[in-house]
PDB file of N, CA, C and O and ligand atoms in Angstrom:
ATOM      1  N   MET A 806       0.844  -1.204   0.000  1.00  0.00           N
ATOM      2  CA  MET A 806       0.000   0.000   0.000  1.00  0.00           C
ATOM      3  C   MET A 806       0.879   1.254   0.000  1.00  0.00           C
ATOM      4  O   MET A 806       1.899   1.306   0.689  1.00  0.00           O
ATOM      5  N   ALA A 807       0.474   2.262  -0.748  1.00  0.00           N
ATOM      6  CA  ALA A 807       1.269   3.484  -0.858  1.00  0.00           C
ATOM      7  C   ALA A 807       0.530   4.654  -0.221  1.00  0.00           C
ATOM      8  O   ALA A 807      -0.700   4.697  -0.193  1.00  0.00           O
ATOM      9  N   CYS A 808       1.302   5.601   0.281  1.00  0.00           N
ATOM     10  CA  CYS A 808       0.755   6.819   0.875  1.00  0.00           C
ATOM     11  C   CYS A 808      -0.071   7.575  -0.167  1.00  0.00           C
ATOM     12  O   CYS A 808       0.410   7.820  -1.269  1.00  0.00           O
ATOM     13  N   PRO A 809      -1.327   7.953   0.151  1.00  0.00           N
ATOM     14  CA  PRO A 809      -2.157   8.656  -0.832  1.00  0.00           C
ATOM     15  C   PRO A 809      -1.666  10.074  -1.132  1.00  0.00           C
ATOM     16  O   PRO A 809      -2.074  10.677  -2.120  1.00  0.00           O
ATOM     17  N   ILE A 810      -0.804  10.596  -0.272  1.00  0.00           N
ATOM     18  CA  ILE A 810      -0.305  11.963  -0.473  1.00  0.00           C
ATOM     19  C   ILE A 810       0.925  11.966  -1.372  1.00  0.00           C
ATOM     20  O   ILE A 810       0.995  12.735  -2.324  1.00  0.00           O
ATOM     21  N   CYS A 811       1.922  11.124  -1.056  1.00  0.00           N
ATOM     22  CA  CYS A 811       3.189  11.206  -1.782  1.00  0.00           C
ATOM     23  C   CYS A 811       3.617   9.890  -2.412  1.00  0.00           C
ATOM     24  O   CYS A 811       4.681   9.817  -3.007  1.00  0.00           O
ATOM     25  N   ASP A 812       2.793   8.824  -2.285  1.00  0.00           N
ATOM     26  CA  ASP A 812       3.079   7.529  -2.911  1.00  0.00           C
ATOM     27  C   ASP A 812       4.264   6.796  -2.300  1.00  0.00           C
ATOM     28  O   ASP A 812       4.721   5.801  -2.854  1.00  0.00           O
ATOM     29  N   ALA A 813       4.753   7.246  -1.175  1.00  0.00           N
ATOM     30  CA  ALA A 813       5.803   6.505  -0.479  1.00  0.00           C
ATOM     31  C   ALA A 813       5.163   5.309   0.227  1.00  0.00           C
ATOM     32  O   ALA A 813       3.950   5.299   0.458  1.00  0.00           O
ATOM     33  N   PRO A 814       5.974   4.304   0.566  1.00  0.00           N
ATOM     34  CA  PRO A 814       5.401   3.152   1.267  1.00  0.00           C
ATOM     35  C   PRO A 814       4.767   3.564   2.585  1.00  0.00           C
ATOM     36  O   PRO A 814       5.303   4.402   3.311  1.00  0.00           O
ATOM     37  N   THR A 815       3.617   2.983   2.887  1.00  0.00           N
ATOM     38  CA  THR A 815       2.881   3.322   4.103  1.00  0.00           C
ATOM     39  C   THR A 815       3.617   2.850   5.346  1.00  0.00           C
ATOM     40  O   THR A 815       4.192   1.768   5.363  1.00  0.00           O
ATOM     41  N   ASP A 816       3.599   3.678   6.385  1.00  0.00           N
ATOM     42  CA  ASP A 816       4.134   3.280   7.690  1.00  0.00           C
ATOM     43  C   ASP A 816       2.966   2.805   8.545  1.00  0.00           C
ATOM     44  O   ASP A 816       1.947   3.496   8.646  1.00  0.00           O
ATOM     45  N   ALA A 817       3.096   1.638   9.151  1.00  0.00           N
ATOM     46  CA  ALA A 817       1.990   1.069   9.927  1.00  0.00           C
ATOM     47  C   ALA A 817       1.505   2.041  11.001  1.00  0.00           C
ATOM     48  O   ALA A 817       0.322   2.080  11.329  1.00  0.00           O
ATOM     49  N   LYS A 818       2.425   2.854  11.530  1.00  0.00           N
ATOM     50  CA  LYS A 818       2.065   3.796  12.599  1.00  0.00           C
ATOM     51  C   LYS A 818       1.148   4.906  12.093  1.00  0.00           C
ATOM     52  O   LYS A 818       0.383   5.497  12.850  1.00  0.00           O
ATOM     53  N   PHE A 819       1.267   5.225  10.800  1.00  0.00           N
ATOM     54  CA  PHE A 819       0.525   6.371  10.260  1.00  0.00           C
ATOM     55  C   PHE A 819      -0.417   5.954   9.133  1.00  0.00           C
ATOM     56  O   PHE A 819      -0.813   6.766   8.325  1.00  0.00           O
ATOM     57  N   ARG A 820      -0.756   4.656   9.089  1.00  0.00           N
ATOM     58  CA  ARG A 820      -1.630   4.174   8.041  1.00  0.00           C
ATOM     59  C   ARG A 820      -2.867   5.044   7.844  1.00  0.00           C
ATOM     60  O   ARG A 820      -3.471   5.434   8.846  1.00  0.00           O
ATOM     61  N   PRO A 821      -3.315   5.344   6.621  1.00  0.00           N
ATOM     62  CA  PRO A 821      -2.723   4.874   5.359  1.00  0.00           C
ATOM     63  C   PRO A 821      -1.596   5.763   4.843  1.00  0.00           C
ATOM     64  O   PRO A 821      -1.249   5.678   3.676  1.00  0.00           O
ATOM     65  N   PHE A 822      -1.020   6.586   5.700  1.00  0.00           N
ATOM     66  CA  PHE A 822       0.006   7.524   5.248  1.00  0.00           C
ATOM     67  C   PHE A 822       1.397   6.995   5.565  1.00  0.00           C
ATOM     68  O   PHE A 822       1.541   6.000   6.269  1.00  0.00           O
ATOM     69  N   CYS A 823       2.421   7.709   5.074  1.00  0.00           N
ATOM     70  CA  CYS A 823       3.795   7.261   5.280  1.00  0.00           C
ATOM     71  C   CYS A 823       4.400   7.970   6.476  1.00  0.00           C
ATOM     72  O   CYS A 823       5.442   7.569   6.980  1.00  0.00           O
ATOM     73  N   SER A 824       3.777   9.047   6.922  1.00  0.00           N
ATOM     74  CA  SER A 824       4.370   9.853   7.994  1.00  0.00           C
ATOM     75  C   SER A 824       3.308  10.754   8.608  1.00  0.00           C
ATOM     76  O   SER A 824       2.223  10.950   8.045  1.00  0.00           O
ATOM     77  N   LYS A 825       3.628  11.338   9.753  1.00  0.00           N
ATOM     78  CA  LYS A 825       2.731  12.291  10.395  1.00  0.00           C
ATOM     79  C   LYS A 825       2.484  13.478   9.479  1.00  0.00           C
ATOM     80  O   LYS A 825       1.383  14.007   9.403  1.00  0.00           O
ATOM     81  N   ARG A 826       3.547  13.892   8.769  1.00  0.00           N
ATOM     82  CA  ARG A 826       3.433  15.045   7.889  1.00  0.00           C
ATOM     83  C   ARG A 826       2.347  14.821   6.837  1.00  0.00           C
ATOM     84  O   ARG A 826       1.516  15.698   6.591  1.00  0.00           O
ATOM     85  N   CYS A 827       2.364  13.649   6.213  1.00  0.00           N
ATOM     86  CA  CYS A 827       1.369  13.379   5.175  1.00  0.00           C
ATOM     87  C   CYS A 827      -0.024  13.255   5.772  1.00  0.00           C
ATOM     88  O   CYS A 827      -1.009  13.654   5.148  1.00  0.00           O
ATOM     89  N   ALA A 828      -0.126  12.711   6.987  1.00  0.00           N
ATOM     90  CA  ALA A 828      -1.426  12.646   7.651  1.00  0.00           C
ATOM     91  C   ALA A 828      -1.951  14.067   7.879  1.00  0.00           C
ATOM     92  O   ALA A 828      -3.134  14.350   7.683  1.00  0.00           O
ATOM     93  N   ASP A 829      -1.053  14.977   8.286  1.00  0.00           N
ATOM     94  CA  ASP A 829      -1.441  16.376   8.501  1.00  0.00           C
ATOM     95  C   ASP A 829      -1.841  17.042   7.189  1.00  0.00           C
ATOM     96  O   ASP A 829      -2.798  17.819   7.136  1.00  0.00           O
ATOM     97  N   VAL A 830      -1.091  16.754   6.130  1.00  0.00           N
ATOM     98  CA  VAL A 830      -1.419  17.324   4.820  1.00  0.00           C
ATOM     99  C   VAL A 830      -2.810  16.891   4.403  1.00  0.00           C
ATOM    100  O   VAL A 830      -3.616  17.692   3.930  1.00  0.00           O
ATOM    101  N   ASP A 831      -3.108  15.589   4.620  1.00  0.00           N
ATOM    102  CA  ASP A 831      -4.418  15.091   4.235  1.00  0.00           C
ATOM    103  C   ASP A 831      -5.517  15.762   5.048  1.00  0.00           C
ATOM    104  O   ASP A 831      -6.567  16.139   4.519  1.00  0.00           O
ATOM    105  N   LEU A 832      -5.264  15.944   6.344  1.00  0.00           N
ATOM    106  CA  LEU A 832      -6.249  16.590   7.206  1.00  0.00           C
ATOM    107  C   LEU A 832      -6.500  18.023   6.740  1.00  0.00           C
ATOM    108  O   LEU A 832      -7.646  18.480   6.662  1.00  0.00           O
ATOM    109  N   ALA A 833      -5.422  18.733   6.401  1.00  0.00           N
ATOM    110  CA  ALA A 833      -5.551  20.116   5.929  1.00  0.00           C
ATOM    111  C   ALA A 833      -6.343  20.165   4.627  1.00  0.00           C
ATOM    112  O   ALA A 833      -7.192  21.034   4.439  1.00  0.00           O
ATOM    113  N   LYS A 834      -6.065  19.201   3.725  1.00  0.00           N
ATOM    114  CA  LYS A 834      -6.800  19.153   2.467  1.00  0.00           C
ATOM    115  C   LYS A 834      -8.277  18.909   2.720  1.00  0.00           C
ATOM    116  O   LYS A 834      -9.140  19.522   2.108  1.00  0.00           O
ATOM    117  N   TRP A 835      -8.540  18.006   3.668  1.00  0.00           N
ATOM    118  CA  TRP A 835      -9.922  17.668   3.991  1.00  0.00           C
ATOM    119  C   TRP A 835     -10.639  18.892   4.569  1.00  0.00           C
ATOM    120  O   TRP A 835     -11.772  19.201   4.216  1.00  0.00           O
ATOM    121  N   LEU A 836      -9.957  19.618   5.455  1.00  0.00           N
ATOM    122  CA  LEU A 836     -10.572  20.792   6.089  1.00  0.00           C
ATOM    123  C   LEU A 836     -10.826  21.893   5.076  1.00  0.00           C
ATOM    124  O   LEU A 836     -11.914  22.453   5.016  1.00  0.00           O
ATOM    125  N   THR A 837      -9.805  22.221   4.268  1.00  0.00           N
ATOM    126  CA  THR A 837      -9.978  23.293   3.290  1.00  0.00           C
ATOM    127  C   THR A 837     -10.987  22.880   2.238  1.00  0.00           C
ATOM    128  O   THR A 837     -11.766  23.701   1.765  1.00  0.00           O
ATOM    129  N   GLY A 838     -11.000  21.582   1.881  1.00  0.00           N
ATOM    130  CA  GLY A 838     -11.969  21.093   0.901  1.00  0.00           C
ATOM    131  C   GLY A 838     -13.389  21.236   1.402  1.00  0.00           C
ATOM    132  O   GLY A 838     -14.276  21.625   0.662  1.00  0.00           O
ATOM    133  N   SER A 839     -13.586  20.965   2.702  1.00  0.00           N
ATOM    134  CA  SER A 839     -14.934  21.029   3.244  1.00  0.00           C
ATOM    135  C   SER A 839     -15.429  22.467   3.286  1.00  0.00           C
ATOM    136  O   SER A 839     -16.615  22.725   3.224  1.00  0.00           O
ATOM    137  N   TYR A 840     -14.478  23.415   3.385  1.00  0.00           N
ATOM    138  CA  TYR A 840     -14.888  24.820   3.356  1.00  0.00           C
ATOM    139  C   TYR A 840     -15.206  25.272   1.939  1.00  0.00           C
ATOM    140  O   TYR A 840     -16.001  26.159   1.735  1.00  0.00           O
ATOM    141  N   ALA A 841     -14.564  24.641   0.947  1.00  0.00           N
ATOM    142  CA  ALA A 841     -14.668  25.117  -0.430  1.00  0.00           C
ATOM    143  C   ALA A 841     -15.887  24.560  -1.146  1.00  0.00           C
ATOM    144  O   ALA A 841     -16.310  25.128  -2.133  1.00  0.00           O
ATOM    145  N   ILE A 842     -16.462  23.462  -0.647  1.00  0.00           N
ATOM    146  CA  ILE A 842     -17.524  22.781  -1.391  1.00  0.00           C
ATOM    147  C   ILE A 842     -18.777  23.653  -1.599  1.00  0.00           C
ATOM    148  O   ILE A 842     -19.183  23.869  -2.733  1.00  0.00           O
ATOM    149  N   PRO A 843     -19.396  24.236  -0.549  1.00  0.00           N
ATOM    150  CA  PRO A 843     -20.618  25.010  -0.812  1.00  0.00           C
ATOM    151  C   PRO A 843     -20.270  26.400  -1.326  1.00  0.00           C
ATOM    152  O   PRO A 843     -19.930  27.287  -0.557  1.00  0.00           O
ATOM    153  N   SER A 844     -20.363  26.597  -2.652  1.00  0.00           N
ATOM    154  CA  SER A 844     -19.893  27.841  -3.262  1.00  0.00           C
ATOM    155  C   SER A 844     -20.730  29.031  -2.826  1.00  0.00           C
ATOM    156  O   SER A 844     -20.216  30.130  -2.680  1.00  0.00           O
ATOM    157  N   GLN A 845     -22.035  28.831  -2.628  1.00  0.00           N
ATOM    158  CA  GLN A 845     -22.887  29.967  -2.269  1.00  0.00           C
ATOM    159  C   GLN A 845     -22.629  30.442  -0.843  1.00  0.00           C
ATOM    160  O   GLN A 845     -23.108  31.487  -0.441  1.00  0.00           O
ATOM    161  N   ASP A 846     -21.874  29.649  -0.088  1.00  0.00           N
ATOM    162  CA  ASP A 846     -21.584  30.047   1.286  1.00  0.00           C
ATOM    163  C   ASP A 846     -20.603  31.212   1.364  1.00  0.00           C
ATOM    164  O   ASP A 846     -20.450  31.809   2.411  1.00  0.00           O
ATOM    165  N   GLU A 847     -19.923  31.524   0.259  1.00  0.00           N
ATOM    166  CA  GLU A 847     -19.014  32.670   0.252  1.00  0.00           C
ATOM    167  C   GLU A 847     -19.751  33.940   0.651  1.00  0.00           C
ATOM    168  O   GLU A 847     -19.243  34.767   1.382  1.00  0.00           O
ATOM    169  N   ASP A 848     -20.976  34.101   0.148  1.00  0.00           N
ATOM    170  CA  ASP A 848     -21.776  35.266   0.498  1.00  0.00           C
ATOM    171  C   ASP A 848     -22.106  35.265   1.985  1.00  0.00           C
ATOM    172  O   ASP A 848     -22.065  36.303   2.637  1.00  0.00           O
ATOM    173  N   ASP A 849     -22.443  34.083   2.485  1.00  0.00           N
ATOM    174  CA  ASP A 849     -22.778  33.980   3.898  1.00  0.00           C
ATOM    175  C   ASP A 849     -21.596  34.389   4.760  1.00  0.00           C
ATOM    176  O   ASP A 849     -21.748  35.096   5.751  1.00  0.00           O
ATOM    177  N   VAL A 850     -20.415  33.949   4.361  1.00  0.00           N
ATOM    178  CA  VAL A 850     -19.213  34.297   5.118  1.00  0.00           C
ATOM    179  C   VAL A 850     -18.996  35.800   5.076  1.00  0.00           C
ATOM    180  O   VAL A 850     -18.654  36.424   6.074  1.00  0.00           O
ATOM    181  N   GLU A 851     -19.227  36.401   3.902  1.00  0.00           N
ATOM    182  CA  GLU A 851     -19.064  37.848   3.767  1.00  0.00           C
ATOM    183  C   GLU A 851     -20.081  38.586   4.638  1.00  0.00           C
ATOM    184  O   GLU A 851     -19.746  39.540   5.322  1.00  0.00           O
ATOM    185  N   ASN A 852     -21.324  38.134   4.581  1.00  0.00           N
ATOM    186  CA  ASN A 852     -22.366  38.758   5.395  1.00  0.00           C
ATOM    187  C   ASN A 852     -22.052  38.616   6.877  1.00  0.00           C
ATOM    188  O   ASN A 852     -22.273  39.549   7.654  1.00  0.00           O
ATOM    189  N   LEU A 853     -21.559  37.452   7.244  1.00  0.00           N
ATOM    190  CA  LEU A 853     -21.225  37.213   8.638  1.00  0.00           C
ATOM    191  C   LEU A 853     -20.105  38.152   9.073  1.00  0.00           C
ATOM    192  O   LEU A 853     -20.161  38.751  10.147  1.00  0.00           O
ATOM    193  N   ALA A 854     -19.106  38.319   8.220  1.00  0.00           N
ATOM    194  CA  ALA A 854     -17.990  39.209   8.536  1.00  0.00           C
ATOM    195  C   ALA A 854     -18.483  40.639   8.683  1.00  0.00           C
ATOM    196  O   ALA A 854     -18.062  41.361   9.583  1.00  0.00           O
ATOM    197  N   GLU A 855     -19.406  41.049   7.788  1.00  0.00           N
ATOM    198  CA  GLU A 855     -19.955  42.403   7.861  1.00  0.00           C
ATOM    199  C   GLU A 855     -20.773  42.586   9.134  1.00  0.00           C
ATOM    200  O   GLU A 855     -20.661  43.610   9.806  1.00  0.00           O
ATOM    201  N   ALA A 856     -21.597  41.604   9.450  1.00  0.00           N
ATOM    202  CA  ALA A 856     -22.430  41.671  10.640  1.00  0.00           C
ATOM    203  C   ALA A 856     -21.550  41.755  11.890  1.00  0.00           C
ATOM    204  O   ALA A 856     -21.834  42.514  12.816  1.00  0.00           O
ATOM    205  N   LEU A 857     -20.471  40.990  11.871  1.00  0.00           N
ATOM    206  CA  LEU A 857     -19.545  41.002  12.992  1.00  0.00           C
ATOM    207  C   LEU A 857     -18.877  42.371  13.111  1.00  0.00           C
ATOM    208  O   LEU A 857     -18.741  42.928  14.200  1.00  0.00           O
ATOM    209  N   ASP A 858     -18.491  42.915  11.950  1.00  0.00           N
ATOM    210  CA  ASP A 858     -17.872  44.234  11.897  1.00  0.00           C
ATOM    211  C   ASP A 858     -18.803  45.287  12.481  1.00  0.00           C
ATOM    212  O   ASP A 858     -18.404  46.124  13.284  1.00  0.00           O
ATOM    213  N   ASP A 859     -20.075  45.267  12.036  1.00  0.00           N
ATOM    214  CA  ASP A 859     -21.063  46.222  12.521  1.00  0.00           C
ATOM    215  C   ASP A 859     -21.255  46.069  14.023  1.00  0.00           C
ATOM    216  O   ASP A 859     -21.341  47.058  14.750  1.00  0.00           O
ATOM    217  N   ALA A 860     -21.330  44.842  14.491  1.00  0.00           N
ATOM    218  CA  ALA A 860     -21.540  44.597  15.913  1.00  0.00           C
ATOM    219  C   ALA A 860     -20.387  45.183  16.718  1.00  0.00           C
ATOM    220  O   ALA A 860     -20.597  45.776  17.780  1.00  0.00           O
ATOM    221  N   ILE A 861     -19.182  45.053  16.199  1.00  0.00           N
ATOM    222  CA  ILE A 861     -18.019  45.572  16.915  1.00  0.00           C
ATOM    223  C   ILE A 861     -18.046  47.109  16.913  1.00  0.00           C
ATOM    224  O   ILE A 861     -17.772  47.750  17.919  1.00  0.00           O
ATOM    225  N   LYS A 862     -18.424  47.702  15.761  1.00  0.00           N
ATOM    226  CA  LYS A 862     -18.477  49.156  15.656  1.00  0.00           C
ATOM    227  C   LYS A 862     -19.556  49.729  16.568  1.00  0.00           C
ATOM    228  O   LYS A 862     -19.364  50.746  17.226  1.00  0.00           O
ATOM    229  N   ASN A 863     -20.736  49.075  16.557  1.00  0.00           N
ATOM    230  CA  ASN A 863     -21.868  49.589  17.314  1.00  0.00           C
ATOM    231  C   ASN A 863     -21.724  49.352  18.803  1.00  0.00           C
ATOM    232  O   ASN A 863     -22.286  50.079  19.606  1.00  0.00           O
ATOM    233  N   ASP A 864     -21.013  48.317  19.170  1.00  0.00           N
ATOM    234  CA  ASP A 864     -20.938  47.943  20.560  1.00  0.00           C
ATOM    235  C   ASP A 864     -19.554  47.390  20.896  1.00  0.00           C
ATOM    236  O   ASP A 864     -19.399  46.218  21.201  1.00  0.00           O
ATOM    237  N   PRO A 865     -18.550  48.244  20.823  1.00  0.00           N
ATOM    238  CA  PRO A 865     -17.179  47.741  21.011  1.00  0.00           C
ATOM    239  C   PRO A 865     -16.938  47.179  22.410  1.00  0.00           C
ATOM    240  O   PRO A 865     -16.068  46.338  22.583  1.00  0.00           O
ATOM    241  N   ASP A 866     -17.705  47.642  23.374  1.00  0.00           N
ATOM    242  CA  ASP A 866     -17.478  47.177  24.747  1.00  0.00           C
ATOM    243  C   ASP A 866     -17.860  45.701  24.929  1.00  0.00           C
ATOM    244  O   ASP A 866     -17.424  45.055  25.869  1.00  0.00           O
ATOM    245  N   ARG A 867     -18.664  45.195  24.006  1.00  0.00           N
ATOM    246  CA  ARG A 867     -19.110  43.812  24.122  1.00  0.00           C
ATOM    247  C   ARG A 867     -17.920  42.840  24.106  1.00  0.00           C
ATOM    248  O   ARG A 867     -18.001  41.740  24.616  1.00  0.00           O
ATOM    249  N   LEU A 868     -16.858  43.273  23.437  1.00  0.00           N
ATOM    250  CA  LEU A 868     -15.704  42.378  23.308  1.00  0.00           C
ATOM    251  C   LEU A 868     -14.857  42.317  24.570  1.00  0.00           C
ATOM    252  O   LEU A 868     -14.016  41.456  24.701  1.00  0.00           O
ATOM    253  N   HIS A 869     -15.054  43.244  25.514  1.00  0.00           N
ATOM    254  CA  HIS A 869     -14.179  43.279  26.681  1.00  0.00           C
ATOM    255  C   HIS A 869     -14.788  42.623  27.917  1.00  0.00           C
ATOM    256  O   HIS A 869     -15.936  42.321  27.946  1.00  0.00           O
TER     257      HIS A 869
HETATM  258 ZN1   ZN B 744       3.458  10.372   2.295  1.00  0.00          ZN
END
């Protein structure tokens, strides 16, 4: 079996990966991929950022 990230032989300790590094790379890919899938959510993120911005401007003491 080969590492799905770099095709090096799999290490039993990090199966199915060859190393901790490749396991981390896969996790990062999985996380960023899960954020990228719903394309219409970009607007939601923007709206959320704006709403957060407004909340901070209108009520800065809330953060302290
Ligand atoms: Zn690898």
